[in-house]
């Protein structure tokens, strides 16, 4: 272009130039209670989340007839306080998601960096594996895994790793591919720096923004995966609880205690929405390539 | 075109081999089948005999070859619960799963693209805001929860639609819509950004300078170009939908392979699980191949790569 | 394509006091990209609009067809066939675009839709503006491609843009622009993206179009060499203003504005290298914060105290020759 004729701004540009808030208040407002409950849950419990009280089964939320302040969101079929159970579920769900996503990130980032930086044979192999993984329905792999090792914490975490590492590998590979051609990397090569040193000192630090954004966006998705796994019975086992399991259990009482599945699912939705909005905001702020997600 | 076709075919083949390997490893990992076949007080010699019969004393690659041979001839073992060949059980249920997944696929593609275009055309105004909010929610809400709420609303409270089984002609509606939601939301987002991106392209400016009516520019040129990245992810969406169908089948009591496999999971009915995994992957890979082929029709550049 | 007879003094289009304000997407600031520019296009003559990047020459060209972003505001008049295009309805403009006034863009590799054949994209204006269909349409397509020097036009019609070279694509863009025998053709840096050999022959092609079909040609360029080769008149732009305009011979022989003089001394002598050589010290001003007085003063080697104090008006310096510098009238 020979003059300052601006092309119509791209969607990203519009978001950037528009009234983007300095902090994602809406996302933070969604996430704040989840984080507080997840971290300080045990201090805030109104009741022991696993304490069965057969005197108070299926109490409705406080604003409905028959509800009482002792159980703000009502109780489940065994008389357990729904709010306390949601807090306990937050702790479990968030922990699982965070651990799974971080482990997946470690594997995926390593694979993606190797593929993008070394290219050639290494790249072909890793890209091929990523391709294959993408075309196999994820749920089937989870079921297979569940059939072999049964349900539980390990199944969920391994599933999350299994499902997510390829996303990191794909995006990080693209980044590393372009970083490889940057001047300072070429200089380092000329200076005879070893591959390990170049990867650690020159490539990895430049991937930081992308990784942060990916991890944030993936935490939301991991919570959805955890919920799905719990829903098909391969999640944490009672008396431990997680949100997905609570929806599953509540399903049987749909006509008599609609609040059970409704609030559990709402908790999942709010958390996922909050993390993905926060991730979008981070992506715009750090201006990374993670938009491929 | 031919090399593109061959590459895709090759990838499909590799995928199927990879899944068969994964399943094979899983089969071995569930334990030595010998012990379920011999008496508890069997002697070493008897055990060795059974092992030889099953081929378990041969090297792993020979075992894998035997396994592949069995699979190709449709022998996935006998269901422990139904005492029927696992293959037959799965094949009976497969049409229901594919019907659900394809219905959701069509729903999510058609409505995803239409809503995405609408959002792009009304960028920054209320239809755009509403559609984007809807997409954000669709991506955040777990599908099984949406399904449960749908049952609560349309089945329990309004009693408009059947919420369970596959007997009624309208039975497909709720499960398909629920399943489509997540995938539709991602297609909406992609379509919107692809439309916005293509409409700022140089060739669109040139088309305007030719005096073309705006509807021709949008519906012929911008849309076709926006479809290129959309079609590229349809394969991924389909495999997500097939995977998602497993859970939705449980929610709506849909008599498909997914529910069969979940039951098998509870009953430790491994032959059914492996037959389900292999056959569903096979169908997904085949439909995927067809989608990849249509890509060449939309983007002429593919033909000459 | 038949040559037409035309009157060289016939006015094809007249831009009067054209001003364009663009919204800068970075901060939403309003930028006066074009500021009070006037010029006249004559049939069969070529006007060169010259200047550095950001001087507003492309914006001026795009505003003739109102092809600016929706946030742009255009003021002034564009008189064409007895009407003011700036007052015309969007529908009326569509009937004019591609029919009476058409454009050629800078980069032929991105000017055509990659997913449709050459034939399809060439047929669009012929269908819409001329109502051609069937055999007549096809005959016209072949004729047009032949006219821009494409061999085997029948085969090319069925091919896609990615199967052709940049030079060939720019010829096809030219054929599309010429398809309805327009009165005015606006070429925005049409040869910048081409290799030197293709540049020369493309300029000759455009020149031939102008002379044979009585076309009023607007050539937007940063390259004084291009101006020397094809233009009859020149409009030199700086910071959104026309700083000098007139017949090309007068301006090349006796440039009156210091900026024009600087541009002319920066023409390289070699035949091969025709890239812009930045021999004028300093940067063009930020359009959102123009200096008071003459906007070129900060870079002008002949600037005096009066220059940065007093906004410059256009002065008559010869027959049809104007310059926006008070020293231009001094002998």
mmCIF file of C-alpha atoms in Angstrom, chain A residues 1-9 13 16-17, chain C residues 22 25 52-54 57-58 67-69 106 189:
data_model
loop_
_atom_site.group_PDB
_atom_site.id
_atom_site.type_symbol
_atom_site.label_atom_id
_atom_site.label_comp_id
_atom_site.label_asym_id
_atom_site.label_seq_id
_atom_site.Cartn_x
_atom_site.Cartn_y
_atom_site.Cartn_z
ATOM 1 C CA UNK A 1 0.000 0.000 0.000
ATOM 2 C CA UNK A 2 1.381 3.291 -0.991
ATOM 3 C CA UNK A 3 -0.593 5.513 1.320
ATOM 4 C CA UNK A 4 -2.295 5.474 4.676
ATOM 5 C CA UNK A 5 -5.475 4.078 3.270
ATOM 6 C CA UNK A 6 -6.677 1.877 6.104
ATOM 7 C CA UNK A 7 -8.204 -1.423 5.170
ATOM 8 C CA UNK A 8 -11.403 -2.133 7.076
ATOM 9 C CA UNK A 9 -10.208 -3.332 10.439
ATOM 10 C CA UNK A 13 -8.546 -4.997 15.501
ATOM 11 C CA UNK A 16 -8.759 -4.061 20.381
ATOM 12 C CA UNK A 17 -9.765 -0.574 19.343
ATOM 13 C CA UNK C 22 -10.600 8.733 7.737
ATOM 14 C CA UNK C 25 -8.564 2.224 13.710
ATOM 15 C CA UNK C 52 5.133 9.447 -0.959
ATOM 16 C CA UNK C 53 3.380 6.788 1.104
ATOM 17 C CA UNK C 54 0.624 8.314 3.174
ATOM 18 C CA UNK C 57 -3.083 9.690 -3.309
ATOM 19 C CA UNK C 58 -4.737 6.274 -3.000
ATOM 20 C CA UNK C 67 -14.849 2.809 -2.144
ATOM 21 C CA UNK C 68 -13.648 3.965 1.261
ATOM 22 C CA UNK C 69 -14.387 2.331 4.625
ATOM 23 C CA UNK C 106 -1.928 -2.667 -6.837
ATOM 24 C CA UNK C 189 0.048 1.618 -8.435
#
